[in-house]
mmCIF file of C-alpha atoms in Angstrom:
data_model
loop_
_atom_site.group_PDB
_atom_site.id
_atom_site.type_symbol
_atom_site.label_atom_id
_atom_site.label_comp_id
_atom_site.label_asym_id
_atom_site.label_seq_id
_atom_site.Cartn_x
_atom_site.Cartn_y
_atom_site.Cartn_z
ATOM 1 C CA MET A 1 4.690 24.206 -28.221
ATOM 2 C CA THR A 2 4.686 20.436 -27.554
ATOM 3 C CA LYS A 3 4.445 18.344 -30.693
ATOM 4 C CA LYS A 4 1.413 16.061 -30.856
ATOM 5 C CA TYR A 5 2.126 12.402 -31.470
ATOM 6 C CA VAL A 6 -0.380 9.812 -32.769
ATOM 7 C CA GLN A 7 -0.400 6.012 -32.764
ATOM 8 C CA VAL A 8 -3.075 3.727 -34.208
ATOM 9 C CA LYS A 9 -3.597 0.205 -32.845
ATOM 10 C CA THR A 10 -5.683 -2.433 -34.578
ATOM 11 C CA ILE A 11 -7.453 -5.142 -32.558
ATOM 12 C CA ASN A 12 -8.975 -7.684 -34.944
ATOM 13 C CA ASP A 13 -10.774 -9.703 -32.261
ATOM 14 C CA ASN A 14 -14.075 -7.963 -31.362
ATOM 15 C CA ARG A 15 -14.399 -9.805 -28.041
ATOM 16 C CA LEU A 16 -10.855 -8.839 -27.103
ATOM 17 C CA MET A 17 -11.599 -5.221 -28.015
ATOM 18 C CA GLN A 18 -14.630 -5.204 -25.698
ATOM 19 C CA VAL A 19 -12.572 -6.526 -22.787
ATOM 20 C CA ILE A 20 -9.789 -3.965 -23.372
ATOM 21 C CA ALA A 21 -12.193 -1.030 -23.733
ATOM 22 C CA GLY A 22 -14.249 -2.069 -20.693
ATOM 23 C CA PRO A 23 -17.905 -1.301 -19.959
ATOM 24 C CA TYR A 24 -18.881 1.930 -21.750
ATOM 25 C CA ASN A 25 -15.194 2.281 -22.770
ATOM 26 C CA GLY A 26 -14.367 2.893 -19.105
ATOM 27 C CA ASN A 27 -10.902 1.337 -19.251
ATOM 28 C CA LEU A 28 -9.841 3.553 -22.150
ATOM 29 C CA GLU A 29 -11.267 6.637 -20.431
ATOM 30 C CA ARG A 30 -9.250 5.715 -17.341
ATOM 31 C CA ILE A 31 -6.078 5.590 -19.447
ATOM 32 C CA GLU A 32 -6.958 8.952 -21.021
ATOM 33 C CA GLU A 33 -7.266 10.578 -17.614
ATOM 34 C CA GLY A 34 -4.331 8.799 -15.987
ATOM 35 C CA LEU A 35 -1.789 9.237 -18.787
ATOM 36 C CA LYS A 36 -3.024 12.536 -20.229
ATOM 37 C CA VAL A 37 -3.713 11.255 -23.739
ATOM 38 C CA THR A 38 -6.705 11.325 -26.069
ATOM 39 C CA ILE A 39 -8.076 7.963 -27.193
ATOM 40 C CA ARG A 40 -10.562 7.481 -30.012
ATOM 41 C CA LEU A 41 -12.198 4.127 -30.702
ATOM 42 C CA LYS A 42 -13.549 3.452 -34.176
ATOM 43 C CA GLY A 43 -14.385 -0.049 -35.299
ATOM 44 C CA ASN A 44 -11.368 -2.218 -34.578
ATOM 45 C CA GLU A 45 -8.938 0.729 -34.349
ATOM 46 C CA ILE A 46 -7.716 2.579 -31.252
ATOM 47 C CA THR A 47 -6.141 5.974 -31.986
ATOM 48 C CA ILE A 48 -3.946 7.451 -29.227
ATOM 49 C CA SER A 49 -2.746 11.049 -29.384
ATOM 50 C CA GLY A 50 -0.716 13.231 -27.039
ATOM 51 C CA THR A 51 2.943 13.760 -26.193
ATOM 52 C CA ASP A 52 5.438 11.181 -27.467
ATOM 53 C CA GLU A 53 6.175 9.802 -23.975
ATOM 54 C CA ASN A 54 2.528 9.601 -22.892
ATOM 55 C CA VAL A 55 1.370 7.982 -26.143
ATOM 56 C CA ASN A 56 4.106 5.350 -25.919
ATOM 57 C CA HIS A 57 3.148 4.661 -22.307
ATOM 58 C CA ALA A 58 -0.559 4.330 -23.175
ATOM 59 C CA ASN A 59 0.284 2.113 -26.141
ATOM 60 C CA THR A 60 2.349 -0.228 -23.948
ATOM 61 C CA VAL A 61 -0.399 -0.328 -21.290
ATOM 62 C CA ILE A 62 -2.961 -1.362 -23.911
ATOM 63 C CA ASP A 63 -0.573 -4.036 -25.243
ATOM 64 C CA LYS A 64 -0.209 -5.483 -21.737
ATOM 65 C CA MET A 65 -3.974 -5.277 -21.210
ATOM 66 C CA ALA A 66 -4.451 -7.282 -24.404
ATOM 67 C CA GLU A 67 -1.963 -9.908 -23.205
ATOM 68 C CA LYS A 68 -3.760 -10.222 -19.863
ATOM 69 C CA ALA A 69 -7.180 -10.309 -21.535
ATOM 70 C CA VAL A 70 -6.069 -13.180 -23.793
ATOM 71 C CA LYS A 71 -4.824 -15.126 -20.742
ATOM 72 C CA THR A 72 -7.672 -14.403 -18.304
ATOM 73 C CA GLY A 73 -10.567 -13.119 -20.407
ATOM 74 C CA ASN A 74 -11.002 -10.144 -18.097
ATOM 75 C CA ILE A 75 -9.574 -6.704 -17.301
ATOM 76 C CA ASP A 76 -10.811 -4.577 -14.394
ATOM 77 C CA THR A 77 -9.982 -1.053 -13.228
ATOM 78 C CA ASN A 78 -7.398 -2.325 -10.737
ATOM 79 C CA ASP A 79 -5.539 -4.025 -13.603
ATOM 80 C CA VAL A 80 -5.596 -0.797 -15.607
ATOM 81 C CA ASP A 81 -4.380 1.298 -12.662
ATOM 82 C CA ALA A 82 -1.611 -1.190 -11.833
ATOM 83 C CA LEU A 83 -0.344 -1.192 -15.421
ATOM 84 C CA MET A 84 -0.409 2.609 -15.618
ATOM 85 C CA ARG A 85 1.718 2.808 -12.479
ATOM 86 C CA MET A 86 4.392 0.655 -14.118
ATOM 87 C CA LYS A 87 7.039 2.456 -16.104
ATOM 88 C CA ILE A 88 7.575 1.462 -19.737
ATOM 89 C CA LYS A 89 11.000 0.049 -18.919
ATOM 90 C CA ASP A 90 9.399 -2.173 -16.278
ATOM 91 C CA MET A 91 6.673 -3.343 -18.645
ATOM 92 C CA ASN A 92 9.411 -4.414 -21.058
ATOM 93 C CA ASP A 93 11.468 -5.998 -18.285
ATOM 94 C CA GLU A 94 10.761 -9.733 -17.969
ATOM 95 C CA LYS A 95 11.475 -9.804 -14.238
ATOM 96 C CA ALA A 96 9.258 -6.789 -13.524
ATOM 97 C CA VAL A 97 6.442 -8.245 -15.638
ATOM 98 C CA GLU A 98 6.822 -11.609 -13.903
ATOM 99 C CA LEU A 99 6.608 -9.839 -10.543
ATOM 100 C CA HIS A 100 3.523 -7.953 -11.728
ATOM 101 C CA ASP A 101 1.877 -11.213 -12.810
ATOM 102 C CA LYS A 102 2.587 -12.747 -9.398
ATOM 103 C CA ALA A 103 1.061 -9.684 -7.738
ATOM 104 C CA THR A 104 -2.168 -9.962 -9.707
ATOM 105 C CA LYS A 105 -2.478 -13.644 -8.734
ATOM 106 C CA PHE A 106 -1.728 -13.135 -5.015
ATOM 107 C CA THR A 107 -4.968 -12.990 -3.021
ATOM 108 C CA ILE A 108 -5.460 -12.139 0.644
ATOM 109 C CA LYS A 109 -8.792 -13.535 1.774
ATOM 110 C CA THR A 110 -10.643 -11.793 4.603
ATOM 111 C CA LYS A 111 -14.172 -12.176 5.949
ATOM 112 C CA LYS A 112 -15.636 -9.449 3.722
ATOM 113 C CA LYS A 113 -13.418 -9.323 0.636
ATOM 114 C CA SER A 114 -10.410 -10.652 -1.206
ATOM 115 C CA ILE A 115 -7.536 -8.214 -1.606
ATOM 116 C CA THR A 116 -4.877 -8.248 -4.345
ATOM 117 C CA PRO A 117 -1.657 -6.193 -4.351
ATOM 118 C CA ARG A 118 -1.871 -3.308 -6.823
ATOM 119 C CA SER A 119 1.832 -2.778 -7.440
ATOM 120 C CA ASN A 120 5.046 -4.779 -7.442
ATOM 121 C CA SER A 121 6.104 -3.134 -4.183
ATOM 122 C CA GLN A 122 2.813 -4.087 -2.538
ATOM 123 C CA TYR A 123 3.340 -7.684 -3.639
ATOM 124 C CA LEU A 124 6.922 -7.723 -2.285
ATOM 125 C CA TYR A 125 5.545 -6.318 0.980
ATOM 126 C CA VAL A 126 2.831 -8.954 1.550
ATOM 127 C CA LYS A 127 5.223 -11.710 0.401
ATOM 128 C CA SER A 128 7.795 -10.423 2.878
ATOM 129 C CA ILE A 129 5.184 -10.524 5.668
ATOM 130 C CA GLN A 130 4.417 -14.082 4.627
ATOM 131 C CA ASP A 131 8.098 -15.099 4.674
ATOM 132 C CA HIS A 132 9.494 -13.106 7.640
ATOM 133 C CA ASP A 133 8.615 -12.668 11.308
ATOM 134 C CA LEU A 134 9.711 -9.010 11.270
ATOM 135 C CA VAL A 135 9.043 -6.648 8.357
ATOM 136 C CA PHE A 136 9.546 -2.908 7.896
ATOM 137 C CA GLY A 137 7.256 -1.131 5.414
ATOM 138 C CA LEU A 138 8.725 2.252 4.500
ATOM 139 C CA GLY A 139 7.241 4.970 2.323
ATOM 140 C CA PRO A 140 4.645 7.684 1.813
ATOM 141 C CA ALA A 141 0.998 7.773 2.802
ATOM 142 C CA GLY A 142 -1.483 5.996 0.579
ATOM 143 C CA THR A 143 0.771 3.124 -0.463
ATOM 144 C CA GLY A 144 -1.318 0.542 1.398
ATOM 145 C CA LYS A 145 1.190 -0.328 4.131
ATOM 146 C CA THR A 146 -1.249 -0.421 7.035
ATOM 147 C CA TYR A 147 -4.204 -1.731 5.044
ATOM 148 C CA LEU A 148 -2.285 -4.692 3.617
ATOM 149 C CA ALA A 149 -0.672 -5.523 6.961
ATOM 150 C CA VAL A 150 -4.109 -5.609 8.608
ATOM 151 C CA ALA A 151 -5.403 -7.761 5.725
ATOM 152 C CA MET A 152 -2.564 -10.245 6.273
ATOM 153 C CA ALA A 153 -3.301 -10.275 10.011
ATOM 154 C CA VAL A 154 -7.005 -10.972 9.440
ATOM 155 C CA ASN A 155 -6.108 -13.723 6.963
ATOM 156 C CA LEU A 156 -3.736 -15.373 9.450
ATOM 157 C CA MET A 157 -6.401 -15.231 12.164
ATOM 158 C CA ILE A 158 -9.025 -16.780 9.869
ATOM 159 C CA ASP A 159 -6.577 -19.592 9.037
ATOM 160 C CA GLY A 160 -5.884 -20.186 12.744
ATOM 161 C CA LYS A 161 -2.181 -19.321 12.406
ATOM 162 C CA ILE A 162 -2.380 -16.586 15.030
ATOM 163 C CA GLU A 163 -4.659 -16.073 18.025
ATOM 164 C CA LYS A 164 -4.490 -12.317 18.349
ATOM 165 C CA ILE A 165 -4.128 -9.113 16.318
ATOM 166 C CA ILE A 166 -2.438 -6.163 18.021
ATOM 167 C CA LEU A 167 -2.447 -2.783 16.307
ATOM 168 C CA SER A 168 -0.513 0.107 17.789
ATOM 169 C CA ARG A 169 0.644 3.666 17.194
ATOM 170 C CA PRO A 170 2.937 5.983 19.148
ATOM 171 C CA ALA A 171 0.915 8.695 20.858
ATOM 172 C CA VAL A 172 2.616 11.604 19.105
ATOM 173 C CA GLU A 173 0.097 14.047 17.701
ATOM 174 C CA ALA A 174 0.393 15.424 14.166
ATOM 175 C CA GLY A 175 0.040 19.081 15.131
ATOM 176 C CA GLU A 176 -2.731 18.439 17.678
ATOM 177 C CA HIS A 177 -2.845 17.957 21.451
ATOM 178 C CA LEU A 178 -4.699 14.906 22.750
ATOM 179 C CA GLY A 179 -4.670 16.287 26.284
ATOM 180 C CA PHE A 180 -7.055 19.056 25.280
ATOM 181 C CA LEU A 181 -9.585 16.699 23.685
ATOM 182 C CA PRO A 182 -12.739 15.920 25.735
ATOM 183 C CA GLY A 183 -13.399 12.541 27.403
ATOM 184 C CA ASP A 184 -11.422 9.857 29.229
ATOM 185 C CA LEU A 185 -8.195 8.277 27.958
ATOM 186 C CA LYS A 186 -9.964 5.807 25.635
ATOM 187 C CA GLU A 187 -12.153 8.540 24.157
ATOM 188 C CA LYS A 188 -9.081 10.716 23.605
ATOM 189 C CA ILE A 189 -7.063 7.955 21.934
ATOM 190 C CA ASP A 190 -9.728 6.188 19.837
ATOM 191 C CA PRO A 191 -9.996 8.936 17.167
ATOM 192 C CA TYR A 192 -6.212 8.889 16.793
ATOM 193 C CA LEU A 193 -6.327 5.117 16.186
ATOM 194 C CA ARG A 194 -9.336 5.376 13.852
ATOM 195 C CA PRO A 195 -7.465 4.353 10.670
ATOM 196 C CA LEU A 196 -6.704 0.990 12.285
ATOM 197 C CA TYR A 197 -10.357 0.449 13.193
ATOM 198 C CA ASP A 198 -11.389 1.460 9.664
ATOM 199 C CA ALA A 199 -9.130 -1.168 8.084
ATOM 200 C CA LEU A 200 -10.526 -3.893 10.363
ATOM 201 C CA TYR A 201 -14.160 -2.970 9.720
ATOM 202 C CA ASP A 202 -13.432 -3.003 5.979
ATOM 203 C CA MET A 203 -12.336 -6.651 6.188
ATOM 204 C CA MET A 204 -14.538 -8.161 8.881
ATOM 205 C CA PRO A 205 -18.225 -7.670 9.819
ATOM 206 C CA ASN A 206 -18.609 -5.000 12.503
ATOM 207 C CA GLU A 207 -20.108 -7.387 15.039
ATOM 208 C CA ILE A 208 -17.179 -9.823 14.675
ATOM 209 C CA VAL A 209 -14.619 -7.024 15.103
ATOM 210 C CA ASP A 210 -16.460 -5.712 18.184
ATOM 211 C CA LYS A 211 -16.713 -9.208 19.687
ATOM 212 C CA LYS A 212 -13.026 -9.934 19.150
ATOM 213 C CA ILE A 213 -12.082 -6.583 20.679
ATOM 214 C CA GLU A 214 -14.289 -7.398 23.681
ATOM 215 C CA GLU A 215 -12.668 -10.845 23.985
ATOM 216 C CA GLY A 216 -9.179 -9.363 23.708
ATOM 217 C CA LYS A 217 -8.499 -11.201 20.423
ATOM 218 C CA ILE A 218 -8.061 -7.838 18.705
ATOM 219 C CA GLU A 219 -6.301 -5.076 20.570
ATOM 220 C CA ILE A 220 -5.827 -1.494 19.376
ATOM 221 C CA ALA A 221 -3.678 0.530 21.728
ATOM 222 C CA PRO A 222 -0.997 3.227 21.980
ATOM 223 C CA LEU A 223 2.610 2.071 21.903
ATOM 224 C CA ALA A 224 3.097 2.792 25.621
ATOM 225 C CA PHE A 225 0.646 -0.027 26.436
ATOM 226 C CA MET A 226 3.121 -2.565 24.976
ATOM 227 C CA ARG A 227 5.739 -2.080 27.699
ATOM 228 C CA GLY A 228 6.483 -5.113 29.860
ATOM 229 C CA ARG A 229 4.563 -7.583 27.689
ATOM 230 C CA THR A 230 5.567 -10.617 25.637
ATOM 231 C CA LEU A 231 3.335 -10.999 22.590
ATOM 232 C CA ASN A 232 2.919 -14.663 21.628
ATOM 233 C CA ASN A 233 0.913 -16.164 18.731
ATOM 234 C CA ALA A 234 0.003 -12.712 17.485
ATOM 235 C CA MET A 235 0.336 -10.424 14.491
ATOM 236 C CA VAL A 236 1.625 -7.128 15.860
ATOM 237 C CA ILE A 237 1.486 -4.017 13.667
ATOM 238 C CA LEU A 238 3.105 -0.707 14.594
ATOM 239 C CA ASP A 239 1.848 2.184 12.491
ATOM 240 C CA GLU A 240 3.420 5.666 12.172
ATOM 241 C CA ALA A 241 6.689 4.224 13.500
ATOM 242 C CA GLN A 242 8.642 7.316 12.415
ATOM 243 C CA ASN A 243 7.213 8.944 15.566
ATOM 244 C CA THR A 244 8.888 6.512 17.973
ATOM 245 C CA THR A 245 12.053 7.298 19.884
ATOM 246 C CA PRO A 246 14.959 4.797 19.750
ATOM 247 C CA GLN A 247 14.084 3.660 23.295
ATOM 248 C CA GLN A 248 10.424 3.074 22.361
ATOM 249 C CA MET A 249 11.394 1.171 19.232
ATOM 250 C CA LYS A 250 13.773 -1.132 21.133
ATOM 251 C CA MET A 251 11.038 -1.759 23.696
ATOM 252 C CA PHE A 252 8.543 -2.629 20.966
ATOM 253 C CA LEU A 253 10.883 -4.882 18.988
ATOM 254 C CA THR A 254 11.742 -6.915 22.080
ATOM 255 C CA ARG A 255 8.030 -7.686 22.688
ATOM 256 C CA LEU A 256 8.073 -10.242 19.831
ATOM 257 C CA GLY A 257 7.168 -13.665 21.213
ATOM 258 C CA GLU A 258 6.842 -17.238 19.997
ATOM 259 C CA GLY A 259 4.586 -17.822 16.999
ATOM 260 C CA SER A 260 4.257 -14.100 16.305
ATOM 261 C CA LYS A 261 4.870 -11.755 13.400
ATOM 262 C CA MET A 262 5.633 -8.053 13.638
ATOM 263 C CA VAL A 263 5.155 -5.372 10.974
ATOM 264 C CA ILE A 264 6.526 -1.868 11.452
ATOM 265 C CA ASN A 265 5.311 0.858 9.093
ATOM 266 C CA GLY A 266 6.411 4.435 8.728
ATOM 267 C CA ASP A 267 7.222 7.412 6.537
ATOM 268 C CA MET A 268 10.392 9.272 7.454
ATOM 269 C CA SER A 269 9.165 12.392 5.624
ATOM 270 C CA GLN A 270 6.292 12.818 8.117
ATOM 271 C CA THR A 271 8.027 12.757 11.497
ATOM 272 C CA ASP A 272 6.187 14.656 14.252
ATOM 273 C CA LEU A 273 8.845 14.222 16.937
ATOM 274 C CA PRO A 274 10.236 17.320 18.668
ATOM 275 C CA ALA A 275 13.238 18.952 17.040
ATOM 276 C CA GLY A 276 16.477 17.177 17.875
ATOM 277 C CA VAL A 277 14.821 13.854 18.793
ATOM 278 C CA LYS A 278 16.048 10.987 16.605
ATOM 279 C CA SER A 279 13.409 8.722 15.087
ATOM 280 C CA GLY A 280 13.389 5.164 16.390
ATOM 281 C CA LEU A 281 12.437 4.000 12.900
ATOM 282 C CA ALA A 282 15.564 5.458 11.297
ATOM 283 C CA ASP A 283 17.672 4.162 14.187
ATOM 284 C CA SER A 284 16.337 0.589 13.964
ATOM 285 C CA MET A 285 16.777 0.462 10.189
ATOM 286 C CA GLN A 286 20.485 1.207 10.616
ATOM 287 C CA ILE A 287 20.893 -1.331 13.401
ATOM 288 C CA LEU A 288 18.940 -4.200 11.809
ATOM 289 C CA GLU A 289 19.726 -3.767 8.104
ATOM 290 C CA ASN A 290 22.178 -6.680 7.976
ATOM 291 C CA ILE A 291 19.946 -9.233 9.720
ATOM 292 C CA LYS A 292 18.692 -11.471 6.911
ATOM 293 C CA GLU A 293 15.618 -12.606 8.857
ATOM 294 C CA VAL A 294 14.298 -9.034 8.823
ATOM 295 C CA GLY A 295 12.400 -7.868 5.731
ATOM 296 C CA PHE A 296 12.624 -4.309 4.415
ATOM 297 C CA VAL A 297 10.249 -3.058 1.700
ATOM 298 C CA LYS A 298 10.396 0.493 0.388
ATOM 299 C CA PHE A 299 7.466 2.208 -1.337
ATOM 300 C CA THR A 300 7.519 5.319 -3.533
ATOM 301 C CA ASP A 301 4.888 7.776 -4.724
ATOM 302 C CA GLU A 302 4.360 5.448 -7.714
ATOM 303 C CA ASP A 303 2.818 2.921 -5.299
ATOM 304 C CA VAL A 304 0.170 5.344 -3.991
ATOM 305 C CA VAL A 305 -3.235 3.702 -4.440
ATOM 306 C CA ARG A 306 -5.510 6.403 -3.065
ATOM 307 C CA HIS A 307 -7.070 9.121 -5.217
ATOM 308 C CA GLY A 308 -4.787 9.791 -8.203
ATOM 309 C CA LEU A 309 -4.121 13.291 -6.881
ATOM 310 C CA VAL A 310 -2.416 11.895 -3.748
ATOM 311 C CA SER A 311 0.622 10.605 -5.670
ATOM 312 C CA LYS A 312 0.989 14.023 -7.321
ATOM 313 C CA ILE A 313 0.803 15.720 -3.913
ATOM 314 C CA VAL A 314 3.449 13.350 -2.492
ATOM 315 C CA ARG A 315 5.679 13.954 -5.529
ATOM 316 C CA ALA A 316 5.295 17.742 -5.244
ATOM 317 C CA TYR A 317 6.276 17.715 -1.567
ATOM 318 C CA GLU A 318 9.287 15.477 -2.255
ATOM 319 C CA GLN A 319 10.418 17.809 -5.035
ATOM 320 C CA ARG A 320 10.115 20.810 -2.721
ATOM 321 C CA ASN A 321 12.085 18.996 0.004
ATOM 322 C CA ARG A 322 14.861 18.156 -2.481
ATOM 323 C CA GLN A 323 15.045 21.809 -3.478
ATOM 324 C CA LEU A 324 15.304 22.883 0.158
ATOM 325 C CA ARG A 325 18.125 20.374 0.672
ATOM 326 C CA GLY A 326 19.899 21.767 -2.398
ATOM 327 C CA TYR A 327 19.728 18.747 -4.745
#
């Protein structure tokens, strides 16, 4: 039987307590659910109970929330989630905390919303896109790779730093066969590229997205459509890059033109290539790893920002894969 551990925190400032607890104690309830602890609020005391590790984690999260609340006067659910994703050692590491603070202050402005990185890795990713012309984003689904890259592209277009956004995916089906779907080529491909459309429509009004697609200022197309082109003054994003062959990846990389940026995203654990076919993503990482002008950012399941269950699913699959590999 696991021993129950209890800590009591005292917050003497009533206003500070309200900010930490959140509307209807929502922030504390979020910590309860996320860290598997029980939190009781009575007067100016917060009582945390649960396992030793979880209570210590929750206690540190609340301490950091208090520090942020004193500085900014506000704590929202994204702040709470970001702090919970940080390990205790990171929260007590000055460099990690400094990185976290930079992340919370970094804003990507789009037509419909402002977007802030929710983890240190997300911040390193958008900063790398800002500082490099070629960036690889590597890691599991739900870590925000595509969404943040599209946000950066929209921001650059709004600021007039690029003229065109090009979003692409290799036409390798995840267990499905596009050839058997009804309709012409566009109708077959559009559903497969839907996540890219969704990100754009989340950041720009529908009519603006549609107009820019019609004008050719935004292009969403399969990887094969990139052959033979030079892409100037554009932000070019390749999604699901683990499903490229080495030849396709070389072709894509050599499309980079003047005034352009290129972001390549992928997850090597979700390759849909035929057995025996090497991934162009893995191949390019080995070839380009020593070129300092190329940025590499790796995400883990701790960076997953979808439903909380997604990170647990990713972790469970990774554990199973490690067992199958014998370590």
